Amino acid sequence: MAPLRPDLHGVPETLLWTLHHRALEARRPDAVLHDPWAVELVARLDYPFAERFGTGGHGVAQGQALRAAAFDRAIRAFLAERSGATVVALGEGLETQFERVDDGRVRWLGVDLPEVVALRRALLPDGPRHRSWAGSALEAGWMDEVDPGADVLVTAQGLLMYLRLEEVHALVEWLAERFPGGALLFDAVPRWFSARTLRGRMRTPQGYVAPPMPWGLDVGELAAFRAAHPGLREVRRVALPPGRGLLFRRLLPVAARLPVVRDLRPAILLATFAPRPS
Ligand SMILES: C[S@@+](CC[C@H](N)C(=O)[O-])C[C@H]1O[C@@H](n2cnc3c(N)ncnc32)[C@H](O)[C@@H]1O
């Protein structure tokens, strides 16, 4: 089969960044993430991954893979508690999380922009328990695809930072209202990082410039974030699994507990929605 040449720009192109780094990590014998599907997808794409994004050095690949592994772990825990639940992956890109966490019962809906879903379907056709919906996560249409009686975990891995504050706020409130008793698993970049992207200052040595990430949230602001969203019952941090080497095995777990230092790093968060009033 001839390789597919993706025609993605701006935020949609960032899905190739995360895919590339997961695949780089998954190729290692001591990988922190088992993801042969990512390796295969990269091989099926005609795209200059290394020239554009580099080769994952300085812990970049491992960091991306650990983030995905942390999401996987939280999703598996949700599915273990609520067997047969539905996962809605907003901004799914070319994630292969369904393949990694499938317990044989989960129902999965991926949501992404039309050009991304077209590419995804060409590489990973929908299946009986994994469907995709083409459109913005901010449009209501995808919600009609979810069984109203289902237990729902919404994930937004690498998505909310690309939205504006008022869009994040509206989305969180809307999800809480629509899926009472469910949860939202998402990640957030700290404010300093968001500010740098807005100035076009997050640039790789290869010259790739990360798109603007208007929404930033510091870990120190979690209580205020919860208070600003009446539909949330609780917001808690999700730890990264331990990785390889001094930084990922020893330093980051300690840094995650230190105020100030913890605000320097992106955070993974699990927000639970208040149950339906009886
Ligand atoms: C950094 S990538 C993350 C992809 C995937 N979740 C991962 O972790 O590999 C950001 C993704 O968000 C998608 N995206 C951006 N804005 C979106 C929107 N309004 N609705 C749905 N998806 C969106 C992009 O197309 C892209 O696939």
mmCIF file of C-alpha atoms and ligand atoms in Angstrom:
data_model
loop_
_atom_site.group_PDB
_atom_site.id
_atom_site.type_symbol
_atom_site.label_atom_id
_atom_site.label_comp_id
_atom_site.label_asym_id
_atom_site.label_seq_id
_atom_site.Cartn_x
_atom_site.Cartn_y
_atom_site.Cartn_z
ATOM 1 C CA MET A 1 0.000 0.000 0.000
ATOM 2 C CA ALA A 2 1.418 3.420 -0.970
ATOM 3 C CA PRO A 3 2.133 5.670 2.039
ATOM 4 C CA LEU A 4 -0.413 8.423 2.669
ATOM 5 C CA ARG A 5 0.762 12.007 2.657
ATOM 6 C CA PRO A 6 -1.040 13.946 5.397
ATOM 7 C CA ASP A 7 -2.023 17.489 4.501
ATOM 8 C CA LEU A 8 -2.349 18.936 7.997
ATOM 9 C CA HIS A 9 -1.395 22.363 9.285
ATOM 10 C CA GLY A 10 -1.653 24.344 12.509
ATOM 11 C CA VAL A 11 -3.263 22.498 15.413
ATOM 12 C CA PRO A 12 -4.254 19.377 13.427
ATOM 13 C CA GLU A 13 -0.597 18.855 12.510
ATOM 14 C CA THR A 14 0.244 18.504 16.200
ATOM 15 C CA LEU A 15 -1.320 15.036 16.165
ATOM 16 C CA LEU A 16 1.693 13.970 14.078
ATOM 17 C CA TRP A 17 4.000 15.312 16.785
ATOM 18 C CA THR A 18 2.392 13.178 19.483
ATOM 19 C CA LEU A 19 2.136 10.135 17.197
ATOM 20 C CA HIS A 20 5.804 10.440 16.203
ATOM 21 C CA HIS A 21 6.976 10.599 19.805
ATOM 22 C CA ARG A 22 4.823 7.679 20.928
ATOM 23 C CA ALA A 23 6.184 5.639 18.045
ATOM 24 C CA LEU A 24 9.788 6.613 18.820
ATOM 25 C CA GLU A 25 9.310 5.489 22.388
ATOM 26 C CA ALA A 26 7.407 2.329 21.461
ATOM 27 C CA ARG A 27 10.297 1.179 19.248
ATOM 28 C CA ARG A 28 12.632 0.969 22.247
ATOM 29 C CA PRO A 29 13.153 -2.380 23.948
ATOM 30 C CA ASP A 30 12.675 -0.659 27.338
ATOM 31 C CA ALA A 31 9.671 1.429 26.222
ATOM 32 C CA VAL A 32 7.367 2.914 28.847
ATOM 33 C CA LEU A 33 4.428 2.507 26.437
ATOM 34 C CA HIS A 34 3.430 -0.554 24.439
ATOM 35 C CA ASP A 35 2.154 0.960 21.191
ATOM 36 C CA PRO A 36 2.970 -1.121 18.096
ATOM 37 C CA TRP A 37 -0.025 0.512 16.367
ATOM 38 C CA ALA A 38 1.669 3.946 16.532
ATOM 39 C CA VAL A 39 4.812 2.459 14.973
ATOM 40 C CA GLU A 40 2.739 1.008 12.156
ATOM 41 C CA LEU A 41 0.877 4.272 11.533
ATOM 42 C CA VAL A 42 4.115 6.225 11.240
ATOM 43 C CA ALA A 43 5.354 3.692 8.699
ATOM 44 C CA ARG A 44 2.185 4.195 6.654
ATOM 45 C CA LEU A 45 2.571 7.970 6.445
ATOM 46 C CA ASP A 46 4.674 9.898 3.980
ATOM 47 C CA TYR A 47 5.764 12.727 6.265
ATOM 48 C CA PRO A 48 9.234 13.988 7.283
ATOM 49 C CA PHE A 49 8.732 13.282 10.985
ATOM 50 C CA ALA A 50 12.353 13.506 12.122
ATOM 51 C CA GLU A 51 13.217 16.514 9.925
ATOM 52 C CA ARG A 52 10.255 18.446 11.231
ATOM 53 C CA PHE A 53 10.060 17.341 14.871
ATOM 54 C CA GLY A 54 13.474 15.877 15.715
ATOM 55 C CA THR A 55 14.164 12.471 17.162
ATOM 56 C CA GLY A 56 12.618 12.719 20.602
ATOM 57 C CA GLY A 57 15.820 13.438 22.522
ATOM 58 C CA HIS A 58 16.067 15.110 25.949
ATOM 59 C CA GLY A 59 13.173 12.987 27.191
ATOM 60 C CA VAL A 60 10.651 14.439 24.750
ATOM 61 C CA ALA A 61 9.555 11.046 23.390
ATOM 62 C CA GLN A 62 9.458 9.458 26.796
ATOM 63 C CA GLY A 63 7.520 12.413 28.220
ATOM 64 C CA GLN A 64 4.871 12.168 25.501
ATOM 65 C CA ALA A 65 4.628 8.398 25.978
ATOM 66 C CA LEU A 66 4.293 8.736 29.753
ATOM 67 C CA ARG A 67 1.502 11.245 29.293
ATOM 68 C CA ALA A 68 -0.352 8.741 27.082
ATOM 69 C CA ALA A 69 0.396 5.980 29.607
ATOM 70 C CA ALA A 70 -1.088 8.106 32.405
ATOM 71 C CA PHE A 71 -4.249 8.628 30.354
ATOM 72 C CA ASP A 72 -4.365 4.883 29.596
ATOM 73 C CA ARG A 73 -4.098 4.034 33.278
ATOM 74 C CA ALA A 74 -6.892 6.422 34.276
ATOM 75 C CA ILE A 75 -9.135 5.129 31.456
ATOM 76 C CA ARG A 76 -8.514 1.500 32.466
ATOM 77 C CA ALA A 77 -9.412 2.380 36.070
ATOM 78 C CA PHE A 78 -12.683 3.992 34.927
ATOM 79 C CA LEU A 79 -13.539 0.980 32.763
ATOM 80 C CA ALA A 80 -12.710 -1.436 35.572
ATOM 81 C CA GLU A 81 -15.208 0.371 37.787
ATOM 82 C CA ARG A 82 -17.886 0.866 35.122
ATOM 83 C CA SER A 83 -17.723 -2.022 32.743
ATOM 84 C CA GLY A 84 -19.234 -1.336 29.328
ATOM 85 C CA ALA A 85 -18.799 2.419 29.712
ATOM 86 C CA THR A 86 -18.398 4.805 26.784
ATOM 87 C CA VAL A 87 -15.204 6.760 26.198
ATOM 88 C CA VAL A 88 -15.436 9.893 24.083
ATOM 89 C CA ALA A 89 -11.966 10.946 22.917
ATOM 90 C CA LEU A 90 -12.140 14.630 21.947
ATOM 91 C CA GLY A 91 -9.340 15.643 19.595
ATOM 92 C CA GLU A 92 -8.461 11.974 19.093
ATOM 93 C CA GLY A 93 -6.033 12.557 16.234
ATOM 94 C CA LEU A 94 -4.240 9.318 15.384
ATOM 95 C CA GLU A 95 -4.204 8.107 18.969
ATOM 96 C CA THR A 96 -4.269 4.338 19.316
ATOM 97 C CA GLN A 97 -5.565 4.411 22.871
ATOM 98 C CA PHE A 98 -8.595 2.286 22.040
ATOM 99 C CA GLU A 99 -6.240 -0.468 20.901
ATOM 100 C CA ARG A 100 -4.169 -0.107 24.087
ATOM 101 C CA VAL A 101 -6.978 -0.101 26.643
ATOM 102 C CA ASP A 102 -9.744 -2.112 24.945
ATOM 103 C CA ASP A 103 -11.306 -4.466 27.485
ATOM 104 C CA GLY A 104 -13.629 -6.061 24.950
ATOM 105 C CA ARG A 105 -16.668 -4.105 26.201
ATOM 106 C CA VAL A 106 -15.849 -0.398 25.976
ATOM 107 C CA ARG A 107 -17.707 1.706 23.414
ATOM 108 C CA TRP A 108 -15.545 4.441 21.966
ATOM 109 C CA LEU A 109 -16.308 7.600 20.055
ATOM 110 C CA GLY A 110 -13.453 9.650 18.634
ATOM 111 C CA VAL A 111 -14.140 13.288 17.747
ATOM 112 C CA ASP A 112 -11.847 15.386 15.594
ATOM 113 C CA LEU A 113 -11.888 17.944 12.816
ATOM 114 C CA PRO A 114 -13.027 16.696 9.374
ATOM 115 C CA GLU A 115 -9.557 16.629 7.738
ATOM 116 C CA VAL A 116 -8.241 14.565 10.630
ATOM 117 C CA VAL A 117 -11.132 12.115 10.703
ATOM 118 C CA ALA A 118 -10.752 11.591 6.935
ATOM 119 C CA LEU A 119 -7.082 10.682 7.446
ATOM 120 C CA ARG A 120 -7.886 8.543 10.452
ATOM 121 C CA ARG A 121 -10.565 6.561 8.635
ATOM 122 C CA ALA A 122 -8.170 5.907 5.748
ATOM 123 C CA LEU A 123 -5.663 4.405 8.182
ATOM 124 C CA LEU A 124 -7.833 3.048 10.983
ATOM 125 C CA PRO A 125 -11.345 2.279 9.781
ATOM 126 C CA ASP A 126 -14.154 2.540 12.333
ATOM 127 C CA GLY A 127 -15.133 -0.724 14.024
ATOM 128 C CA PRO A 128 -18.251 -1.957 15.822
ATOM 129 C CA ARG A 129 -17.176 -0.478 19.166
ATOM 130 C CA HIS A 130 -14.985 2.360 17.899
ATOM 131 C CA ARG A 131 -16.558 5.063 15.775
ATOM 132 C CA SER A 132 -15.382 8.493 14.806
ATOM 133 C CA TRP A 133 -17.284 11.729 14.385
ATOM 134 C CA ALA A 134 -16.047 14.531 12.147
ATOM 135 C CA GLY A 135 -16.488 18.046 13.484
ATOM 136 C CA SER A 136 -15.446 20.283 16.323
ATOM 137 C CA ALA A 137 -15.594 19.073 19.915
ATOM 138 C CA LEU A 138 -17.392 22.379 20.534
ATOM 139 C CA GLU A 139 -20.331 21.373 18.325
ATOM 140 C CA ALA A 140 -23.247 19.565 19.935
ATOM 141 C CA GLY A 141 -23.655 16.957 17.168
ATOM 142 C CA TRP A 142 -21.281 14.337 18.585
ATOM 143 C CA MET A 143 -23.294 14.111 21.783
ATOM 144 C CA ASP A 144 -26.177 12.561 19.860
ATOM 145 C CA GLU A 145 -23.865 9.633 19.083
ATOM 146 C CA VAL A 146 -23.568 8.746 22.775
ATOM 147 C CA ASP A 147 -26.146 6.481 24.408
ATOM 148 C CA PRO A 148 -27.896 8.758 26.925
ATOM 149 C CA GLY A 149 -27.904 5.998 29.576
ATOM 150 C CA ALA A 150 -24.188 5.205 29.293
ATOM 151 C CA ASP A 151 -21.500 5.851 31.873
ATOM 152 C CA VAL A 152 -19.296 8.340 30.056
ATOM 153 C CA LEU A 153 -15.649 9.249 30.373
ATOM 154 C CA VAL A 154 -14.670 12.131 28.102
ATOM 155 C CA THR A 155 -10.980 12.478 27.365
ATOM 156 C CA ALA A 156 -9.216 15.525 25.956
ATOM 157 C CA GLN A 157 -5.568 14.530 25.581
ATOM 158 C CA GLY A 158 -3.670 17.430 24.111
ATOM 159 C CA LEU A 159 -6.744 19.441 23.148
ATOM 160 C CA LEU A 160 -7.950 22.024 25.664
ATOM 161 C CA MET A 161 -4.782 24.138 25.555
ATOM 162 C CA TYR A 162 -5.638 25.007 21.937
ATOM 163 C CA LEU A 163 -9.013 26.445 22.943
ATOM 164 C CA ARG A 164 -9.816 29.854 24.391
ATOM 165 C CA LEU A 165 -10.651 30.214 28.076
ATOM 166 C CA GLU A 166 -14.339 30.822 27.420
ATOM 167 C CA GLU A 167 -14.488 27.784 25.116
ATOM 168 C CA VAL A 168 -12.923 25.559 27.780
ATOM 169 C CA HIS A 169 -15.306 26.912 30.371
ATOM 170 C CA ALA A 170 -18.383 26.378 28.184
ATOM 171 C CA LEU A 171 -17.244 22.879 27.164
ATOM 172 C CA VAL A 172 -16.646 21.752 30.757
ATOM 173 C CA GLU A 173 -20.038 23.052 31.903
ATOM 174 C CA TRP A 174 -21.781 21.511 28.933
ATOM 175 C CA LEU A 175 -20.136 18.087 29.489
ATOM 176 C CA ALA A 176 -21.019 18.139 33.188
ATOM 177 C CA GLU A 177 -24.618 18.925 32.386
ATOM 178 C CA ARG A 178 -24.892 16.334 29.634
ATOM 179 C CA PHE A 179 -23.059 13.474 31.397
ATOM 180 C CA PRO A 180 -23.906 13.679 35.128
ATOM 181 C CA GLY A 181 -21.884 11.186 37.155
ATOM 182 C CA GLY A 182 -19.322 10.954 34.340
ATOM 183 C CA ALA A 183 -15.837 12.424 34.182
ATOM 184 C CA LEU A 184 -13.440 14.452 32.060
ATOM 185 C CA LEU A 185 -9.797 13.427 31.802
ATOM 186 C CA PHE A 186 -7.651 16.179 30.310
ATOM 187 C CA ASP A 187 -4.270 17.819 30.380
ATOM 188 C CA ALA A 188 -3.324 21.445 30.811
ATOM 189 C CA VAL A 189 -0.173 23.403 30.125
ATOM 190 C CA PRO A 190 1.000 25.889 32.761
ATOM 191 C CA ARG A 191 0.418 29.576 32.142
ATOM 192 C CA TRP A 192 4.069 30.405 31.442
ATOM 193 C CA PHE A 193 4.114 27.780 28.696
ATOM 194 C CA SER A 194 0.862 29.028 27.167
ATOM 195 C CA ALA A 195 2.291 32.568 27.153
ATOM 196 C CA ARG A 196 5.423 31.423 25.317
ATOM 197 C CA THR A 197 3.412 29.724 22.600
ATOM 198 C CA LEU A 198 1.385 32.908 22.136
ATOM 199 C CA ARG A 199 4.637 34.723 21.409
ATOM 200 C CA GLY A 200 5.660 31.980 18.935
ATOM 201 C CA ARG A 201 8.560 31.071 21.217
ATOM 202 C CA MET A 202 8.088 27.285 21.505
ATOM 203 C CA ARG A 203 10.352 26.232 18.698
ATOM 204 C CA THR A 204 12.280 23.012 18.132
ATOM 205 C CA PRO A 205 15.914 23.039 16.944
ATOM 206 C CA GLN A 206 14.481 21.865 13.586
ATOM 207 C CA GLY A 207 12.471 25.097 13.329
ATOM 208 C CA TYR A 208 9.021 23.656 14.039
ATOM 209 C CA VAL A 209 6.990 26.242 15.963
ATOM 210 C CA ALA A 210 4.218 24.945 18.224
ATOM 211 C CA PRO A 211 0.849 26.594 17.487
ATOM 212 C CA PRO A 212 -0.544 29.060 20.026
ATOM 213 C CA MET A 213 -1.996 27.467 23.152
ATOM 214 C CA PRO A 214 -4.265 30.185 24.543
ATOM 215 C CA TRP A 215 -5.502 28.230 27.565
ATOM 216 C CA GLY A 216 -3.097 27.648 30.429
ATOM 217 C CA LEU A 217 -3.798 26.445 33.959
ATOM 218 C CA ASP A 218 -1.383 26.179 36.864
ATOM 219 C CA VAL A 219 -1.759 23.313 39.310
ATOM 220 C CA GLY A 220 -1.992 25.900 42.101
ATOM 221 C CA GLU A 221 -5.270 27.089 40.552
ATOM 222 C CA LEU A 222 -7.185 23.811 40.725
ATOM 223 C CA ALA A 223 -9.474 24.872 43.574
ATOM 224 C CA ALA A 224 -10.416 28.039 41.670
ATOM 225 C CA PHE A 225 -10.978 26.014 38.490
ATOM 226 C CA ARG A 226 -13.350 23.695 40.336
ATOM 227 C CA ALA A 227 -15.153 26.606 41.953
ATOM 228 C CA ALA A 228 -15.632 28.277 38.563
ATOM 229 C CA HIS A 229 -17.444 25.181 37.270
ATOM 230 C CA PRO A 230 -20.474 24.377 39.427
ATOM 231 C CA GLY A 231 -21.056 21.151 37.452
ATOM 232 C CA LEU A 232 -17.825 19.627 38.798
ATOM 233 C CA ARG A 233 -17.756 17.555 41.956
ATOM 234 C CA GLU A 234 -14.006 17.158 42.198
ATOM 235 C CA VAL A 235 -10.837 17.838 40.227
ATOM 236 C CA ARG A 236 -7.732 15.856 41.031
ATOM 237 C CA ARG A 237 -4.325 15.375 39.514
ATOM 238 C CA VAL A 238 -3.370 12.137 37.793
ATOM 239 C CA ALA A 239 0.241 11.114 38.371
ATOM 240 C CA LEU A 240 2.577 10.147 35.559
ATOM 241 C CA PRO A 241 3.660 6.518 35.812
ATOM 242 C CA PRO A 242 7.335 6.201 36.741
ATOM 243 C CA GLY A 243 9.599 6.320 33.725
ATOM 244 C CA ARG A 244 13.248 5.628 32.924
ATOM 245 C CA GLY A 245 16.257 7.547 34.153
ATOM 246 C CA LEU A 246 16.827 10.023 36.955
ATOM 247 C CA LEU A 247 14.433 12.688 35.650
ATOM 248 C CA PHE A 248 11.404 10.486 34.989
ATOM 249 C CA ARG A 249 11.962 7.949 37.759
ATOM 250 C CA ARG A 250 13.123 10.143 40.650
ATOM 251 C CA LEU A 251 12.965 13.899 40.048
ATOM 252 C CA LEU A 252 9.557 14.402 38.453
ATOM 253 C CA PRO A 253 7.589 12.479 41.120
ATOM 254 C CA VAL A 254 9.205 14.697 43.797
ATOM 255 C CA ALA A 255 8.811 17.901 41.752
ATOM 256 C CA ALA A 256 5.121 17.121 41.278
ATOM 257 C CA ARG A 257 4.623 17.600 45.035
ATOM 258 C CA LEU A 258 6.496 20.895 45.374
ATOM 259 C CA PRO A 259 4.445 24.087 45.002
ATOM 260 C CA VAL A 260 6.006 26.482 42.458
ATOM 261 C CA VAL A 261 7.987 23.681 40.766
ATOM 262 C CA ARG A 262 4.814 21.710 40.016
ATOM 263 C CA ASP A 263 3.442 24.773 38.205
ATOM 264 C CA LEU A 264 6.305 24.549 35.742
ATOM 265 C CA ARG A 265 5.035 21.308 34.251
ATOM 266 C CA PRO A 266 1.914 20.317 32.332
ATOM 267 C CA ALA A 267 -0.641 18.506 34.466
ATOM 268 C CA ILE A 268 -3.056 15.666 33.820
ATOM 269 C CA LEU A 269 -6.362 16.138 35.598
ATOM 270 C CA LEU A 270 -9.481 14.124 36.256
ATOM 271 C CA ALA A 271 -12.650 16.150 36.807
ATOM 272 C CA THR A 272 -15.704 14.246 37.973
ATOM 273 C CA PHE A 273 -19.168 15.548 37.184
ATOM 274 C CA ALA A 274 -21.795 15.909 39.849
ATOM 275 C CA PRO A 275 -24.423 13.130 39.715
ATOM 276 C CA ARG A 276 -27.900 13.796 38.385
ATOM 277 C CA PRO A 277 -29.990 15.376 41.160
ATOM 278 C CA SER A 278 -32.496 12.799 42.465
HETATM 279 C C1 LIG B 1 -1.955 17.572 20.069
HETATM 280 S S1 LIG B 1 -3.112 16.778 18.999
HETATM 281 C C2 LIG B 1 -3.606 15.464 20.091
HETATM 282 C C3 LIG B 1 -4.052 14.255 19.354
HETATM 283 C C4 LIG B 1 -4.266 13.041 20.260
HETATM 284 N N1 LIG B 1 -5.249 13.304 21.285
HETATM 285 C C5 LIG B 1 -2.945 12.628 20.875
HETATM 286 O O1 LIG B 1 -2.762 12.815 22.072
HETATM 287 O O2 LIG B 1 -2.118 12.114 20.124
HETATM 288 C C6 LIG B 1 -4.522 17.888 19.035
HETATM 289 C C7 LIG B 1 -5.732 17.316 18.331
HETATM 290 O O3 LIG B 1 -6.866 18.139 18.612
HETATM 291 C C8 LIG B 1 -7.619 18.251 17.413
HETATM 292 N N2 LIG B 1 -8.475 19.436 17.518
HETATM 293 C C9 LIG B 1 -8.126 20.737 17.540
HETATM 294 N N3 LIG B 1 -9.201 21.540 17.685
HETATM 295 C C10 LIG B 1 -10.266 20.705 17.759
HETATM 296 C C11 LIG B 1 -11.657 20.910 17.918
HETATM 297 N N4 LIG B 1 -12.184 22.136 18.036
HETATM 298 N N5 LIG B 1 -12.456 19.822 17.960
HETATM 299 C C12 LIG B 1 -11.947 18.582 17.851
HETATM 300 N N6 LIG B 1 -10.633 18.320 17.701
HETATM 301 C C13 LIG B 1 -9.808 19.370 17.654
HETATM 302 C C14 LIG B 1 -6.552 18.333 16.343
HETATM 303 O O4 LIG B 1 -7.084 18.120 15.055
HETATM 304 C C15 LIG B 1 -5.601 17.253 16.825
HETATM 305 O O5 LIG B 1 -5.970 15.989 16.363
#
